[in-house]
Coordinates of C-alpha atoms in Angstrom, one line a residue:
M1 CA 46.9 9.2 -174.1
K2 CA 49.0 9.8 -171.0
K3 CA 52.6 10.1 -171.7
R4 CA 55.3 10.7 -169.0
I5 CA 58.1 12.7 -170.3
V6 CA 61.3 12.3 -168.3
S7 CA 63.5 15.0 -169.7
V8 CA 64.7 18.5 -169.2
M9 CA 61.9 21.0 -168.7
M10 CA 62.6 24.5 -169.7
T11 CA 60.3 27.5 -169.1
M12 CA 60.7 30.8 -170.7
V13 CA 58.8 33.2 -168.6
F14 CA 58.1 36.5 -170.2
T15 CA 56.5 39.5 -168.5
A16 CA 52.9 40.5 -169.3
A17 CA 53.6 43.9 -170.7
V18 CA 51.4 44.8 -173.6
L19 CA 53.1 46.1 -176.8
A20 CA 52.2 49.8 -177.1
G21 CA 52.3 51.0 -180.7
C22 CA 54.7 49.9 -183.5
G23 CA 57.7 51.6 -182.2
G24 CA 60.0 50.6 -179.4
K25 CA 63.6 49.7 -178.9
T26 CA 65.2 46.7 -180.7
S27 CA 66.3 44.4 -178.0
E28 CA 69.6 42.6 -177.9
L29 CA 69.3 39.0 -178.8
P30 CA 71.2 36.2 -177.1
S31 CA 74.0 34.7 -179.1
A32 CA 74.1 31.0 -179.7
V33 CA 76.8 29.3 -177.6
P34 CA 79.1 27.3 -180.0
A35 CA 78.5 23.6 -179.4
T36 CA 82.2 23.1 -179.1
E37 CA 82.3 25.3 -176.1
A38 CA 79.2 24.2 -174.3
D39 CA 78.0 20.9 -172.8
P40 CA 75.1 20.0 -175.2
T41 CA 73.4 18.2 -172.4
S42 CA 73.1 21.3 -170.3
V43 CA 70.3 23.6 -171.1
A44 CA 71.9 26.4 -169.1
A45 CA 75.1 26.1 -171.2
T46 CA 73.3 26.8 -174.5
I47 CA 70.2 28.9 -173.8
S48 CA 69.7 32.0 -171.8
P49 CA 67.4 32.9 -170.0
I50 CA 65.8 29.4 -169.9
E51 CA 66.2 27.6 -166.6
N52 CA 66.8 24.0 -165.8
L53 CA 63.8 22.6 -163.9
E54 CA 63.0 19.2 -162.5
S55 CA 61.3 16.6 -164.8
T56 CA 57.6 17.0 -165.0
E57 CA 54.6 15.5 -166.8
A58 CA 53.1 17.7 -169.5
S59 CA 49.7 19.1 -168.5
E60 CA 46.8 20.1 -170.7
A61 CA 47.3 22.7 -173.4
S62 CA 47.4 26.5 -173.1
E63 CA 46.4 28.4 -170.0
S64 CA 46.4 32.0 -168.8
T65 CA 48.4 33.4 -165.9
G66 CA 47.2 36.9 -165.2
D67 CA 47.5 38.9 -168.4
K68 CA 49.9 36.3 -169.9
V69 CA 48.9 33.5 -172.2
V70 CA 51.0 30.3 -171.7
L71 CA 51.7 28.2 -174.8
K72 CA 53.1 24.8 -174.2
C73 CA 55.3 23.2 -176.8
V74 CA 57.9 20.6 -177.6
A75 CA 61.0 21.9 -179.4
D76 CA 64.6 20.6 -180.1
L77 CA 67.3 22.2 -177.9
T78 CA 69.3 23.4 -180.9
P79 CA 68.4 25.6 -182.6
H80 CA 64.7 25.6 -181.9
S81 CA 64.7 26.5 -178.2
E82 CA 67.5 28.9 -178.8
I83 CA 65.4 30.7 -181.4
L84 CA 62.5 30.8 -179.0
A85 CA 64.8 32.4 -176.4
A86 CA 66.0 34.9 -178.9
A87 CA 62.3 36.0 -179.4
K88 CA 62.0 36.6 -175.6
D89 CA 61.5 40.4 -175.6
Q90 CA 59.0 40.5 -178.5
L91 CA 57.0 37.6 -176.9
D92 CA 57.2 39.4 -173.6
A93 CA 55.8 42.5 -175.1
A94 CA 52.9 40.5 -176.7
G95 CA 52.1 38.9 -173.3
I96 CA 53.0 35.4 -174.4
E97 CA 54.8 32.9 -172.3
V98 CA 56.3 29.8 -174.0
D99 CA 56.7 26.7 -171.9
V100 CA 59.0 24.2 -173.6
V101 CA 58.2 21.0 -171.8
S102 CA 60.7 18.8 -173.6
T103 CA 63.8 19.3 -175.7
T104 CA 64.8 15.6 -176.2
W105 CA 62.9 14.1 -179.1
D106 CA 61.2 10.8 -179.0
A107 CA 58.1 9.3 -180.6
T108 CA 55.9 10.6 -177.7
W109 CA 56.3 14.1 -179.0
N110 CA 53.9 13.2 -181.8
D111 CA 51.4 11.8 -179.3
M112 CA 51.7 14.9 -177.1
L113 CA 50.8 17.2 -180.0
V114 CA 47.9 15.0 -181.3
D115 CA 46.5 14.5 -177.8
G116 CA 46.5 18.2 -177.0
E117 CA 49.1 18.0 -174.2
V118 CA 51.0 20.8 -175.9
D119 CA 49.7 23.7 -178.1
F120 CA 52.3 23.5 -180.8
A121 CA 55.4 21.6 -181.9
Y122 CA 58.6 23.1 -183.3
F123 CA 60.8 20.4 -184.7
M124 CA 59.5 19.2 -188.0
H125 CA 59.1 20.2 -191.7
V126 CA 56.1 19.7 -193.9
P127 CA 57.1 16.3 -195.3
A128 CA 57.6 15.0 -191.8
M129 CA 54.3 16.4 -190.7
E130 CA 52.6 14.7 -193.6
S131 CA 54.3 11.4 -192.7
I132 CA 53.0 11.8 -189.1
E133 CA 49.5 12.5 -190.4
E134 CA 49.6 9.3 -192.5
E135 CA 51.0 7.2 -189.7
M136 CA 48.6 8.5 -187.0
G137 CA 45.5 9.0 -189.0
T138 CA 45.3 12.7 -188.0
T139 CA 45.3 16.1 -189.5
L140 CA 48.0 18.7 -188.7
Y141 CA 48.6 22.2 -189.8
S142 CA 51.6 24.3 -190.5
M143 CA 51.4 27.8 -189.1
G144 CA 54.5 28.9 -190.9
G145 CA 58.2 28.2 -191.4
V146 CA 60.9 29.7 -189.2
H147 CA 64.2 28.3 -190.2
V148 CA 65.9 25.7 -192.5
E149 CA 68.6 23.2 -191.5
P150 CA 70.2 22.3 -194.8
Y151 CA 70.7 18.5 -194.8
T152 CA 74.5 17.9 -194.5
C153 CA 77.1 15.2 -195.1
F154 CA 80.1 15.1 -192.8
S155 CA 83.2 12.9 -192.5
N156 CA 85.6 12.2 -189.7
K157 CA 88.1 10.9 -192.2
Y158 CA 88.1 13.2 -195.3
T159 CA 87.9 16.9 -195.8
S160 CA 86.4 17.0 -199.3
V161 CA 84.1 15.0 -201.6
D162 CA 87.0 14.4 -204.0
E163 CA 88.9 12.5 -201.2
L164 CA 86.1 9.9 -200.8
P165 CA 87.5 6.5 -202.0
E166 CA 85.8 4.1 -204.4
N167 CA 83.2 2.0 -202.6
A168 CA 83.0 4.6 -199.8
V169 CA 80.5 3.6 -197.1
I170 CA 78.0 6.4 -196.5
A171 CA 75.5 6.4 -193.7
I172 CA 72.1 7.9 -194.3
P173 CA 69.0 8.1 -192.0
N174 CA 66.2 5.5 -192.5
D175 CA 63.2 7.7 -192.0
S176 CA 61.7 8.4 -195.4
S177 CA 61.7 12.2 -195.4
N178 CA 65.3 12.6 -194.3
E179 CA 66.5 9.6 -196.4
Y180 CA 65.0 11.4 -199.4
R181 CA 67.0 14.5 -198.6
A182 CA 70.2 12.6 -198.3
L183 CA 69.6 10.7 -201.5
K184 CA 68.8 13.9 -203.3
V185 CA 72.1 15.4 -202.2
L186 CA 74.0 12.3 -203.4
E187 CA 72.2 12.6 -206.7
K188 CA 73.0 16.3 -207.0
E189 CA 76.7 15.5 -206.3
G190 CA 76.7 12.8 -209.1
F191 CA 77.0 9.7 -207.0
I192 CA 73.6 8.2 -207.9
T193 CA 70.5 8.7 -210.0
L194 CA 67.0 8.1 -208.5
K195 CA 64.0 6.6 -210.1
S196 CA 61.6 9.1 -211.4
D197 CA 58.8 8.2 -209.0
T198 CA 61.0 8.8 -205.9
T199 CA 59.3 10.9 -203.2
A200 CA 59.8 11.9 -199.6
I201 CA 57.3 9.2 -198.7
N202 CA 58.7 6.1 -200.5
S203 CA 62.5 6.9 -200.3
T204 CA 64.8 3.9 -199.6
V205 CA 67.9 2.7 -201.3
Q206 CA 65.7 0.6 -203.5
Q207 CA 64.8 3.8 -205.3
V208 CA 68.3 4.2 -206.5
D209 CA 68.2 3.7 -210.3
E210 CA 71.9 3.8 -210.9
Y211 CA 75.1 4.1 -208.9
V212 CA 77.1 6.5 -211.1
K213 CA 80.1 6.2 -208.7
P214 CA 80.8 3.1 -206.6
I215 CA 79.6 3.8 -203.1
E216 CA 77.8 1.7 -200.4
I217 CA 74.8 3.4 -198.8
V218 CA 73.9 2.2 -195.2
E219 CA 70.5 3.1 -193.9
M220 CA 70.2 3.4 -190.1
D221 CA 68.3 5.2 -187.4
Q222 CA 69.4 8.9 -187.4
A223 CA 70.0 8.9 -183.6
N224 CA 72.7 6.2 -184.1
I225 CA 74.6 7.8 -186.9
I226 CA 76.8 10.3 -185.1
P227 CA 77.8 7.8 -182.3
A228 CA 78.9 5.4 -185.1
A229 CA 80.4 8.1 -187.4
D230 CA 83.9 6.6 -187.2
D231 CA 82.6 3.4 -188.8
F232 CA 81.8 5.2 -192.1
D233 CA 83.6 7.2 -194.7
A234 CA 80.9 9.8 -194.6
Y235 CA 77.5 10.3 -193.0
F236 CA 74.4 12.5 -193.3
V237 CA 72.6 14.2 -190.4
N238 CA 70.4 17.1 -189.6
A239 CA 72.4 20.2 -188.9
N240 CA 70.9 20.7 -185.5
R241 CA 72.1 17.2 -184.5
A242 CA 75.6 18.1 -185.7
L243 CA 75.5 21.3 -183.7
E244 CA 74.3 19.5 -180.5
A245 CA 77.2 17.0 -181.0
G246 CA 79.8 19.7 -181.2
I247 CA 80.6 19.0 -184.9
D248 CA 82.2 21.9 -186.8
T249 CA 79.3 22.5 -189.2
T250 CA 81.5 24.6 -191.5
K251 CA 83.5 21.5 -192.4
F252 CA 81.1 19.5 -194.5
L253 CA 81.4 17.4 -197.6
M254 CA 78.0 18.0 -199.2
R255 CA 75.0 20.0 -198.3
E256 CA 71.5 20.9 -199.6
G257 CA 71.3 24.3 -201.2
E258 CA 70.0 27.3 -199.4
D259 CA 66.8 27.0 -201.4
S260 CA 65.8 23.9 -199.5
E261 CA 62.0 23.5 -199.1
Y262 CA 62.4 21.8 -195.7
A263 CA 61.7 24.7 -193.4
N264 CA 61.1 23.8 -189.8
I265 CA 57.6 24.9 -189.0
I266 CA 55.3 25.6 -186.1
T267 CA 52.8 22.7 -186.2
V268 CA 49.4 22.5 -184.6
T269 CA 46.3 20.4 -184.6
E270 CA 42.7 21.5 -185.6
A271 CA 42.2 22.9 -182.1
N272 CA 44.8 25.6 -182.5
K273 CA 44.8 26.3 -186.3
D274 CA 43.0 29.6 -185.6
N275 CA 44.7 30.4 -182.3
E276 CA 45.6 34.1 -182.5
N277 CA 48.4 33.8 -179.9
I278 CA 50.1 31.2 -182.0
K279 CA 49.7 33.3 -185.1
K280 CA 51.4 36.1 -183.2
L281 CA 54.1 33.8 -182.1
V282 CA 54.8 32.9 -185.7
E283 CA 54.8 36.5 -186.7
I284 CA 57.4 37.2 -184.1
L285 CA 59.6 34.3 -185.1
Q286 CA 59.4 35.4 -188.7
S287 CA 60.3 39.0 -187.8
D288 CA 63.4 40.6 -189.2
E289 CA 64.9 40.7 -185.7
V290 CA 64.6 37.0 -185.1
Q291 CA 65.5 36.0 -188.6
K292 CA 68.7 38.1 -188.4
Y293 CA 69.5 36.3 -185.2
I294 CA 69.3 33.0 -187.1
E295 CA 71.4 34.3 -189.9
D296 CA 74.1 35.6 -187.6
N297 CA 74.6 32.7 -185.2
Y298 CA 74.8 29.4 -187.0
N299 CA 77.4 29.7 -189.7
G300 CA 75.1 28.5 -192.4
A301 CA 74.1 25.3 -190.6
V302 CA 70.7 27.0 -189.8
I303 CA 69.3 29.7 -192.2
P304 CA 66.3 31.9 -192.1
A305 CA 63.1 30.6 -193.7
A306 CA 61.2 33.8 -193.8
K307 CA 62.9 36.1 -196.3

């Protein structure tokens, strides 16, 4: 299926040096640029050394350039592409070049992965992967988790959960896996109880068994929640969307615990489940060096998955 992606194309070109031995210097990793200081629409403002390139159409999967292996992927701008940039030196030493062909999510990303236009995707967690498998009638594979974005509730009107008024209107996403996460946080905080058969597949407000506290839950497309945030008393979004929008992610009302099972994974199809270069990529992303970068740069809005 031919999909034209009109978006920012970023290419991280790493040299083809081969890693000699297990020693070597620990390279300095790039710091994440605070979203409040950078234009979230500008790749150059948030990621170094990735360059802005003209829009392009994704080509067929991986290729070799000299001694380098080129892996094509789709990945969110924040934090996914930033984390890939932080792994630059290690990937360079392994002779791996990562070509991020799109950083603006839309439904074509799923098609690009399934159709083999990219080698891997870095934007989803396992429940989302399973949902895509069911919707598209395909089989996908997790090569390993890299980071977790605890699902978070913010407010433009209140600074604590205790300030929320009776009948507070709370926006949550309407895709089942993220809706489930939001509902579970509301349950943990004592606002609702869920039916015992509630899962990440069947989650809707119809699964609320009891409203322990009087609130109104509004389901909507996650992409529309932040632009409409002032219309609600509180709202749930992925931490990376909050970072991209310049929201202070330290000022939240409610959040998943750090033991969240929703690690963002490197996802592949059958064709790449045994790809040694992708296995090496995951090993690097799970390394102490890259995981420390994650821990040090996102104020708890993004946390390491490999501990």
